[in-house]
Short mmCIF file of C-alpha atoms and ligand atoms in Angstrom, two decimals:
data_model
loop_
_atom_site.label_atom_id
_atom_site.label_comp_id
_atom_site.label_asym_id
_atom_site.label_seq_id
_atom_site.Cartn_x
_atom_site.Cartn_y
_atom_site.Cartn_z
CA UNK J 35 5.04 -51.02 11.03
CA UNK J 36 4.59 -47.98 9.21
CA UNK J 37 7.38 -45.06 9.14
CA UNK J 38 7.03 -42.59 11.92
CA UNK J 39 6.88 -38.99 10.66
CA UNK J 40 7.29 -36.30 13.23
CA UNK J 41 4.40 -34.08 13.05
CA UNK J 42 2.83 -36.25 10.70
CA UNK J 43 4.28 -34.52 7.95
CA UNK J 44 2.50 -35.50 4.73
CA UNK J 45 0.54 -38.34 6.10
CA UNK J 46 -3.32 -37.84 5.38
CA UNK J 47 -5.47 -37.84 8.49
CA UNK J 48 -8.75 -37.63 6.84
CA UNK J 49 -10.53 -37.01 3.36
CA UNK J 50 -12.16 -33.70 2.87
CA UNK J 51 -14.00 -31.70 0.35
CA UNK J 52 -14.21 -28.55 2.13
CA UNK J 53 -10.89 -26.77 1.21
CA UNK J 54 -7.82 -27.35 -0.78
CA UNK J 55 -4.23 -25.85 -0.91
CA UNK J 56 -1.51 -25.97 -3.79
CA UNK J 57 1.53 -25.22 -1.79
CA UNK J 58 3.82 -24.87 -4.86
CA UNK J 59 1.52 -22.64 -6.46
CA UNK J 60 0.28 -20.64 -3.71
CA UNK J 61 -3.19 -21.63 -4.12
CA UNK J 62 -6.07 -21.89 -1.54
CA UNK J 63 -9.52 -22.86 -2.36
CA UNK J 64 -12.75 -23.10 -0.22
CA UNK J 65 -15.25 -25.70 -1.80
CA UNK J 66 -13.28 -25.08 -5.41
CA UNK J 67 -13.59 -21.14 -5.06
CA UNK J 68 -10.25 -19.28 -4.83
CA UNK J 69 -9.70 -17.25 -1.99
CA UNK J 70 -8.92 -14.15 -3.91
CA UNK J 71 -12.57 -14.26 -5.28
CA UNK J 72 -14.19 -15.16 -2.02
CA UNK J 73 -12.13 -12.07 -0.31
CA UNK J 74 -13.25 -9.68 -3.09
CA UNK J 75 -16.90 -10.79 -3.79
CA UNK J 76 -18.30 -12.78 -0.57
CA UNK J 77 -18.84 -11.81 2.90
CA UNK J 78 -18.32 -13.83 6.27
CA UNK J 79 -22.12 -15.26 6.39
CA UNK J 80 -21.94 -16.56 2.99
CA UNK J 81 -18.49 -18.10 3.25
CA UNK J 82 -19.45 -19.69 6.41
CA UNK J 83 -22.83 -21.11 4.76
CA UNK J 84 -20.60 -22.22 1.90
CA UNK J 85 -18.11 -24.08 4.09
CA UNK J 86 -21.07 -25.54 6.22
CA UNK J 87 -23.23 -26.55 3.13
CA UNK J 88 -20.60 -26.81 0.21
CA UNK J 89 -22.60 -24.72 -2.06
CA UNK J 90 -22.71 -20.90 -2.49
CA UNK J 91 -26.27 -20.06 -0.95
CA UNK J 92 -28.92 -17.98 -3.15
CA UNK J 93 -30.36 -15.04 -1.44
CA UNK J 94 -33.17 -16.48 0.28
CA UNK J 95 -30.76 -18.98 2.19
CA UNK J 96 -28.26 -16.28 2.65
CA UNK J 97 -30.97 -14.19 4.20
CA UNK J 98 -32.36 -16.91 6.58
CA UNK J 99 -28.94 -17.76 7.85
CA UNK J 100 -28.13 -14.15 8.75
CA UNK J 101 -31.10 -14.28 10.58
CA UNK J 102 -30.26 -17.28 12.34
CA UNK J 103 -27.19 -15.85 13.38
CA UNK J 104 -28.77 -12.57 14.61
CA UNK J 105 -31.33 -14.47 16.53
CA UNK J 106 -28.29 -16.16 18.54
CA UNK J 107 -25.87 -13.46 19.08
CA UNK J 108 -26.93 -12.99 22.58
CA UNK J 109 -25.84 -14.96 25.48
CA UNK J 110 -27.38 -15.51 28.95
CA UNK J 111 -26.44 -13.12 31.86
CA UNK J 112 -24.76 -15.99 33.81
CA UNK J 113 -21.77 -16.32 31.07
CA UNK J 114 -21.32 -12.44 31.96
CA UNK J 115 -21.43 -13.24 35.45
CA UNK J 116 -18.85 -15.89 35.00
CA UNK J 117 -16.27 -13.57 32.68
CA UNK J 118 -16.59 -10.93 35.81
CA UNK J 119 -14.63 -13.50 37.98
CA UNK J 120 -11.96 -14.18 35.48
CA UNK J 121 -8.79 -12.25 35.87
CA UNK J 122 -8.88 -9.09 33.71
CA UNK J 123 -5.15 -9.70 32.91
CA UNK J 124 -5.91 -13.23 31.38
CA UNK J 125 -5.44 -14.25 27.95
CA UNK J 126 -8.40 -13.91 25.80
CA UNK J 127 -7.93 -17.11 24.23
CA UNK J 128 -8.00 -18.67 27.65
CA UNK J 129 -11.10 -16.94 28.28
CA UNK J 130 -12.86 -17.99 25.05
CA UNK J 131 -11.64 -21.48 25.50
CA UNK J 132 -13.36 -21.42 28.79
CA UNK J 133 -16.52 -19.48 27.95
CA UNK J 134 -17.21 -21.83 24.62
CA UNK J 135 -16.84 -24.93 26.89
CA UNK J 136 -19.52 -23.18 29.21
CA UNK J 137 -21.77 -22.67 26.58
CA UNK J 138 -22.44 -26.32 26.33
CA UNK J 139 -23.91 -26.16 29.97
CA UNK J 140 -26.03 -23.06 28.74
CA UNK J 141 -27.10 -24.25 25.39
CA UNK J 142 -26.91 -28.07 25.73
CA UNK J 143 -27.53 -30.26 22.51
CA UNK J 144 -26.17 -33.69 22.12
CA UNK J 145 -29.15 -35.28 20.76
CA UNK J 146 -27.36 -36.50 17.59
CA UNK J 147 -24.41 -37.96 19.47
CA UNK J 148 -25.92 -40.88 21.19
CA UNK J 149 -23.13 -43.28 20.67
CA UNK J 150 -24.11 -44.83 16.96
CA UNK J 151 -21.37 -44.15 14.59
CA UNK J 152 -23.18 -41.48 12.51
CA UNK J 153 -24.91 -38.14 12.73
CA UNK J 154 -27.14 -37.62 9.81
CA UNK J 155 -29.48 -35.19 11.19
CA UNK J 156 -28.37 -32.05 9.39
CA UNK J 157 -30.74 -29.83 11.42
CA UNK J 158 -29.20 -30.44 14.50
CA UNK J 159 -25.47 -30.22 13.07
CA UNK J 160 -26.49 -26.63 11.45
CA UNK J 161 -28.48 -25.45 14.32
CA UNK J 162 -25.37 -26.19 16.73
CA UNK J 163 -23.09 -24.56 14.08
CA UNK J 164 -25.27 -21.55 14.20
CA UNK J 165 -25.62 -21.33 17.97
CA UNK J 166 -21.52 -21.39 17.87
CA UNK J 167 -20.43 -19.32 15.47
CA UNK J 168 -23.20 -16.50 16.37
CA UNK J 169 -21.72 -16.27 19.91
CA UNK J 170 -18.22 -16.80 19.33
CA UNK J 171 -17.86 -13.03 18.45
CA UNK J 172 -20.28 -12.07 21.51
CA UNK J 173 -17.81 -13.83 23.72
CA UNK J 174 -14.86 -12.04 22.37
CA UNK J 175 -16.24 -8.55 22.44
CA UNK J 176 -17.98 -9.11 26.07
CA UNK J 177 -14.38 -9.77 27.21
CA UNK J 178 -13.14 -6.90 25.97
CA UNK J 179 -15.76 -4.86 27.84
CA UNK J 180 -15.59 -6.57 30.94
CA UNK J 181 -11.78 -6.55 31.37
CA UNK J 182 -11.90 -2.97 31.03
CA UNK J 183 -14.51 -2.65 33.80
CA UNK J 184 -17.66 -1.89 31.75
CA UNK J 185 -20.78 -3.84 31.17
CA UNK J 186 -21.03 -5.75 27.89
CA UNK J 187 -22.43 -3.86 24.83
CA UNK J 188 -25.56 -5.60 23.88
CA UNK J 189 -25.34 -7.16 20.25
CA UNK J 190 -27.38 -5.35 17.41
CA UNK J 191 -29.82 -7.41 15.20
CA UNK J 192 -29.60 -4.79 12.44
CA UNK J 193 -25.94 -5.32 11.84
CA UNK J 194 -24.17 -8.02 9.91
CA UNK J 195 -21.75 -10.10 11.52
CA UNK J 196 -18.60 -8.22 11.23
CA UNK J 197 -20.27 -4.86 11.79
CA UNK J 198 -21.80 -6.19 14.90
CA UNK J 199 -18.38 -7.53 16.03
CA UNK J 200 -16.88 -4.41 15.72
CA UNK J 201 -19.63 -2.58 17.60
CA UNK J 202 -19.79 -4.79 20.41
CA UNK J 203 -15.88 -4.65 20.48
CA UNK J 204 -15.64 -0.96 20.63
CA UNK J 205 -19.26 0.05 21.86
CA UNK J 206 -19.28 2.61 18.71
CA UNK J 207 -21.26 2.75 15.58
CA UNK J 208 -18.96 0.59 13.09
CA UNK J 209 -17.07 2.74 10.34
CA UNK J 210 -18.35 0.82 7.32
CA UNK J 211 -14.67 0.77 6.03
CA UNK J 212 -13.57 -0.86 9.08
CA UNK J 213 -16.31 -3.07 9.08
CA UNK J 214 -15.59 -4.23 5.48
CA UNK J 215 -12.02 -5.00 6.16
CA UNK J 216 -13.13 -6.92 9.05
CA UNK J 217 -15.60 -8.92 7.01
CA UNK J 218 -12.78 -9.77 4.75
CA UNK J 219 -10.54 -10.98 7.39
CA UNK J 220 -13.24 -13.28 8.68
CA UNK J 221 -13.57 -14.75 5.07
CA UNK J 222 -9.52 -15.05 4.85
CA UNK J 223 -9.19 -16.65 8.37
CA UNK J 224 -12.53 -18.97 8.00
CA UNK J 225 -10.85 -22.29 6.75
CA UNK J 226 -7.35 -24.02 6.14
CA UNK J 227 -7.48 -27.74 5.48
CA UNK J 228 -6.60 -29.73 8.04
CA UNK J 229 -3.94 -27.91 10.07
CA UNK J 230 -3.37 -28.31 13.78
CA UNK J 231 -6.24 -27.00 15.58
CA UNK J 232 -8.68 -28.54 12.55
CA UNK J 233 -7.26 -31.85 13.30
CA UNK J 234 -7.72 -31.17 17.26
CA UNK J 235 -11.44 -30.39 16.23
CA UNK J 236 -11.79 -33.75 14.16
CA UNK J 237 -10.19 -35.68 16.99
CA UNK J 238 -12.40 -34.49 19.43
CA UNK J 239 -15.44 -34.60 17.52
CA UNK J 240 -14.48 -38.26 16.41
CA UNK J 241 -15.22 -39.21 20.28
CA UNK J 242 -18.77 -37.68 19.41
CA UNK J 243 -17.88 -35.14 22.34
CA UNK J 244 -20.40 -32.07 22.05
CA UNK J 245 -19.58 -29.51 19.45
CA UNK J 246 -18.64 -26.84 22.50
CA UNK J 247 -16.08 -29.24 23.37
CA UNK J 248 -14.57 -29.83 19.92
CA UNK J 249 -14.52 -25.97 19.58
CA UNK J 250 -12.97 -25.44 22.97
CA UNK J 251 -10.42 -28.11 21.84
CA UNK J 252 -9.63 -26.21 18.70
CA UNK J 253 -9.24 -23.03 20.24
CA UNK J 254 -6.59 -24.35 22.59
CA UNK J 255 -4.88 -25.50 19.61
CA UNK J 256 -5.03 -22.42 17.58
CA UNK J 257 -3.80 -20.35 20.66
CA UNK J 258 -0.05 -21.67 20.11
CA UNK J 259 2.61 -19.31 18.75
CA UNK J 260 3.32 -21.90 16.02
CA UNK J 261 -0.19 -21.52 14.86
CA UNK J 262 -2.80 -18.84 15.46
CA UNK J 263 -0.92 -17.03 18.21
CA UNK J 264 1.80 -16.34 15.61
CA UNK J 265 0.28 -12.60 14.64
CA UNK J 266 0.58 -11.37 18.04
CA UNK J 267 4.32 -12.46 17.96
CA UNK J 268 4.71 -10.49 14.73
CA UNK J 269 3.47 -7.24 15.94
CA UNK J 270 5.60 -7.49 19.06
CA UNK J 271 8.81 -8.29 16.74
CA UNK J 272 7.89 -5.48 14.74
CA UNK J 273 7.89 -3.19 17.49
CA UNK J 274 11.11 -4.62 18.48
CA UNK J 275 12.94 -3.96 15.33
CA UNK J 276 11.38 -0.34 15.44
CA UNK J 277 12.14 0.84 11.91
CA UNK J 278 13.04 -0.09 8.36
CA UNK J 279 16.49 0.87 8.71
CA UNK J 280 17.06 -1.68 11.44
CA UNK J 281 15.90 -4.94 9.68
CA UNK J 282 18.83 -6.19 8.09
CA UNK J 283 21.10 -6.15 11.01
CA UNK J 284 18.19 -7.58 13.47
CA UNK J 285 17.51 -10.11 10.77
CA UNK J 286 21.01 -11.54 10.65
CA UNK J 287 21.18 -11.38 14.30
CA UNK J 288 18.08 -13.54 14.73
CA UNK J 289 18.94 -15.88 11.86
CA UNK J 290 22.32 -16.37 13.10
CA UNK J 291 21.02 -17.56 16.55
CA UNK J 292 18.58 -19.84 14.56
CA UNK J 293 15.55 -17.64 16.13
CA UNK J 294 12.16 -17.73 14.31
CA UNK J 295 10.80 -15.04 12.27
CA UNK J 296 7.22 -14.54 13.28
CA UNK J 297 4.43 -14.70 10.48
CA UNK J 298 7.09 -16.61 8.10
CA UNK J 299 6.87 -20.18 6.99
CA UNK J 300 4.44 -22.87 6.65
CA UNK J 301 4.23 -26.42 6.31
CA UNK J 302 2.13 -26.61 3.06
CA UNK J 303 3.05 -23.23 1.32
CA UNK J 304 6.54 -23.42 -0.38
CA UNK J 305 5.71 -20.03 -1.82
CA UNK J 306 4.01 -16.76 -0.31
CA UNK J 307 0.69 -17.61 1.29
CA UNK J 308 -1.82 -16.16 -0.97
CA UNK J 309 -3.72 -14.65 1.78
CA UNK J 310 -0.64 -12.62 2.79
CA UNK J 311 -0.78 -10.26 -0.45
CA UNK J 312 -4.81 -9.71 0.18
CA UNK J 313 -4.09 -8.62 3.83
CA UNK J 314 -0.97 -6.60 2.52
CA UNK J 315 -3.67 -4.65 0.00
CA UNK J 316 -5.99 -4.04 2.92
CA UNK J 317 -3.51 -2.78 5.01
CA UNK J 318 -2.40 -0.17 2.09
CA UNK J 319 -6.04 0.78 1.63
CA UNK J 320 -6.29 1.46 5.35
CA UNK J 321 -3.23 3.57 5.36
CA UNK J 322 -4.94 5.68 2.43
CA UNK J 323 -8.18 5.84 4.52
CA UNK J 324 -6.26 7.14 7.52
CA UNK J 325 -4.85 9.81 5.52
CA UNK J 326 -2.50 8.56 3.11
CA UNK J 327 0.87 7.62 5.48
CA UNK J 328 1.95 4.01 6.07
CA UNK J 329 2.59 3.40 9.89
CA UNK J 330 6.05 2.56 10.78
CA UNK J 331 4.99 -0.64 11.69
CA UNK J 332 3.96 -1.51 8.28
CA UNK J 333 6.98 0.02 6.68
CA UNK J 334 9.05 -2.22 8.89
CA UNK J 335 7.28 -5.09 8.06
CA UNK J 336 7.41 -4.84 4.14
CA UNK J 337 11.29 -4.27 4.63
CA UNK J 338 11.60 -7.37 6.69
CA UNK J 339 9.44 -9.39 4.45
CA UNK J 340 11.86 -8.18 1.45
CA UNK J 341 15.05 -9.09 3.74
CA UNK J 342 13.57 -12.41 4.64
CA UNK J 343 12.88 -13.31 1.16
CA UNK J 344 16.35 -12.71 0.30
CA UNK J 345 17.81 -15.06 3.19
CA UNK J 346 14.74 -17.75 3.35
CA UNK J 347 13.44 -18.14 0.34
CA UNK J 348 15.86 -20.80 -0.59
CA UNK J 349 14.34 -22.90 2.38
CA UNK J 350 10.73 -22.07 0.94
CA UNK J 351 9.83 -19.72 4.03
CA UNK J 352 7.77 -16.79 2.77
CA UNK J 353 5.32 -14.64 4.83
CA UNK J 354 2.11 -16.42 5.83
CA UNK J 355 -1.30 -15.22 6.84
CA UNK J 356 -0.31 -13.88 10.50
CA UNK J 357 2.47 -11.51 8.83
CA UNK J 358 0.09 -8.75 7.95
CA UNK J 359 -3.14 -9.72 9.87
CA UNK J 360 -1.56 -8.65 13.20
CA UNK J 361 -0.55 -5.48 11.94
CA UNK J 362 -3.87 -4.60 10.34
CA UNK J 363 -5.84 -5.29 13.56
CA UNK J 364 -3.18 -3.15 15.55
CA UNK J 365 -3.91 -0.35 12.98
CA UNK J 366 -7.75 -0.69 13.31
CA UNK J 367 -7.00 -0.19 17.05
CA UNK J 368 -7.61 -3.69 18.20
CA UNK J 369 -5.74 -4.89 21.22
CA UNK J 370 -2.70 -7.17 20.48
CA UNK J 371 -3.70 -9.97 22.60
CA UNK J 372 -7.18 -10.20 20.94
CA UNK J 373 -5.95 -11.21 17.54
CA UNK J 374 -5.79 -14.81 17.90
CA UNK J 375 -9.34 -14.70 19.31
CA UNK J 376 -10.85 -12.86 16.11
CA UNK J 377 -9.04 -15.72 14.32
CA UNK J 378 -10.79 -18.29 16.36
CA UNK J 379 -14.14 -16.34 15.68
CA UNK J 380 -13.74 -16.87 12.05
CA UNK J 381 -12.26 -20.30 12.04
CA UNK J 382 -14.95 -21.78 13.96
CA UNK J 383 -17.05 -21.62 10.89
CA UNK J 384 -13.82 -23.98 9.15
CA UNK J 385 -13.76 -26.31 12.24
CA UNK J 386 -17.57 -26.76 12.21
CA UNK J 387 -17.70 -27.80 8.37
CA UNK J 388 -14.92 -30.17 9.36
CA UNK J 389 -16.86 -31.51 12.43
CA UNK J 390 -19.87 -32.12 10.25
CA UNK J 391 -18.02 -33.80 7.44
CA UNK J 392 -16.14 -35.95 10.31
CA UNK J 393 -19.86 -36.67 11.92
CA UNK J 394 -21.19 -37.93 8.44
CA UNK J 395 -18.57 -40.63 8.35
CA UNK J 396 -17.00 -41.13 11.62
CA UNK J 397 -14.71 -43.49 12.92
CA UNK J 398 -12.85 -42.84 16.25
CA UNK J 399 -9.20 -41.34 15.74
CA UNK J 400 -6.65 -43.74 17.52
CA UNK J 401 -3.49 -43.67 16.07
CA UNK J 402 -0.53 -45.89 17.19
CA UNK J 403 2.97 -45.16 18.28
CA UNK J 404 6.47 -46.31 18.13
CA UNK J 405 7.45 -47.05 21.58
CA UNK J 406 10.90 -46.30 22.51
CA UNK J 407 10.55 -46.89 26.62
CA UNK J 408 11.83 -49.77 28.77
CA UNK J 409 10.80 -53.52 28.26
CA UNK J 410 8.75 -54.89 30.61
CA UNK J 411 10.71 -54.89 34.05
CA UNK J 412 10.04 -55.99 37.59
CA UNK J 413 8.58 -53.60 40.00
CA UNK J 414 11.10 -52.41 42.83
CA UNK J 415 9.51 -51.84 46.09
CA UNK J 416 10.39 -47.99 47.53
CA UNK J 417 12.68 -49.30 50.48
CA UNK J 418 14.84 -50.80 47.47
CA UNK J 419 15.16 -47.84 45.26
N1 COA B 758 11.81 -18.15 10.62
C1 COA B 758 13.18 -18.71 10.30
N2 COA B 758 13.31 -19.89 9.68
C2 COA B 758 12.53 -20.83 9.43
C3 COA B 758 11.06 -20.13 10.03
C4 COA B 758 11.03 -18.80 10.36
N3 COA B 758 9.74 -18.75 10.68
N4 COA B 758 10.14 -21.25 9.64
C5 COA B 758 11.07 -22.50 8.99
N5 COA B 758 12.12 -21.91 8.96
C6 COA B 758 13.27 -22.76 8.47
C7 COA B 758 13.72 -23.73 9.69
O1 COA B 758 14.32 -23.31 10.70
C8 COA B 758 14.36 -24.96 8.88
O2 COA B 758 15.63 -24.50 8.59
P1 COA B 758 16.79 -25.80 8.16
O3 COA B 758 16.04 -26.42 7.37
O4 COA B 758 18.02 -25.09 8.19
O5 COA B 758 16.53 -26.37 9.69
C9 COA B 758 13.55 -24.93 7.82
O6 COA B 758 13.01 -23.50 7.35
C10 COA B 758 12.05 -25.87 7.72
O7 COA B 758 11.31 -25.46 8.69
P2 COA B 758 10.52 -26.44 9.83
O8 COA B 758 10.49 -25.70 11.21
O9 COA B 758 11.03 -27.87 9.42
O10 COA B 758 8.84 -26.06 8.94
P3 COA B 758 7.73 -26.64 9.78
O11 COA B 758 6.83 -27.22 8.40
O12 COA B 758 7.91 -27.80 10.78
O13 COA B 758 6.94 -25.58 10.54
C11 COA B 758 6.22 -23.62 11.10
C12 COA B 758 6.07 -24.82 10.02
C13 COA B 758 4.81 -22.83 10.55
C14 COA B 758 5.70 -24.16 12.65
C15 COA B 758 7.22 -22.80 10.92
O14 COA B 758 7.65 -22.15 9.94
C16 COA B 758 7.30 -21.50 11.99
O15 COA B 758 7.61 -21.74 13.31
N6 COA B 758 7.01 -20.33 11.65
C17 COA B 758 6.79 -18.93 12.60
C18 COA B 758 5.64 -19.27 13.50
C19 COA B 758 4.39 -18.68 12.24
O16 COA B 758 4.31 -17.85 11.73
N7 COA B 758 3.01 -19.76 12.47
C20 COA B 758 2.21 -19.60 11.58
C21 COA B 758 1.76 -20.51 10.66
S1 COA B 758 0.32 -19.88 9.66
#
């Protein structure tokens, strides 16, 4: 019997050529391209196509893909009606998980998932990926309007993905500077090897469930505070600290009580997550754009990171992607409970790239367990218990 490793730490669960992490050197690459280069030079649509197809598209391929997404931004009115009956104080990730699952009824497509082991129809896989990625932002933005008591803002076909997302979220013409920041955030969050939510997507995909079921499973998994939900907690934590002067005492008390510092630590990285400095740089640019003064939240975050590094670097615990993303979204005026949904909008690209890879060489996931329960015993009737 093989050794049981809690959390499957270090256990390879798949073979993949989509992305790679060097956790000692702090390197993340999608299809061989460093995340720093993609953040600087690429956009969400191009990065998504890179993840799905394995190659950077030429300009014609990219234009076709952008058009395909735009043609699928809209959703049927019944989905709006369904959302109207959801409680306005419900969490957006629960809305998103339910709504994505419901897309399967409105835009079905299981023709490739017939029970044979392989799905080699790349058109089918591509079209389903487009249908889902295009609508993720629409669902998140619709909910923002509906829970506030408004009708959803119709998507606009003249805007790129990030611009249209901000436009639908706020109902206002998107500021090009903020749209560029959003675009870069979408690139940074699009993929991250076989993390918990991607693993959930693979397991679900391996049963030949519909891609909507695959993405709904991944969304549920992403929602937890140990995964995508951490960015919300980071902002709550920084608000609780209040100012840079309070950082040291607050941190010492938390660590003495063995509490988690949100947005810190990673199973794979033993150095700073390479996405953290990019997000920190965006935060600095945003502060300049807003008139040059850092927000108290950002100053507190910088002070906390320095203090945490002094105490936690010996354990290989450094800032991760969630540390600065929440602050950035907060400074962009995005409500706290939508941060993880934005993460999901972007990560759908990676999840679907892994779904495609899984279908091309599928075998249902069925691990084993170490049974530690009772040995076989006789049933005791209820009057004798
Ligand atoms: N704050 C304080 N200490 C932390 C920590 C954190 N955020 N993350 C890890 N540590 C410490 C642990 O207490 C443990 O210390 P010990 O050896 O003295 O017991 C050590 O570092 C190893 O941590 P462990 O929990 O075994 O790591 P993991 O690989 O199982 O967990 C995370 C990884 C991401 C779940 C974990 O770091 C965490 O909970 N971080 C906060 C949540 C978060 O930001 N999640 C988003 C990830 S992108």
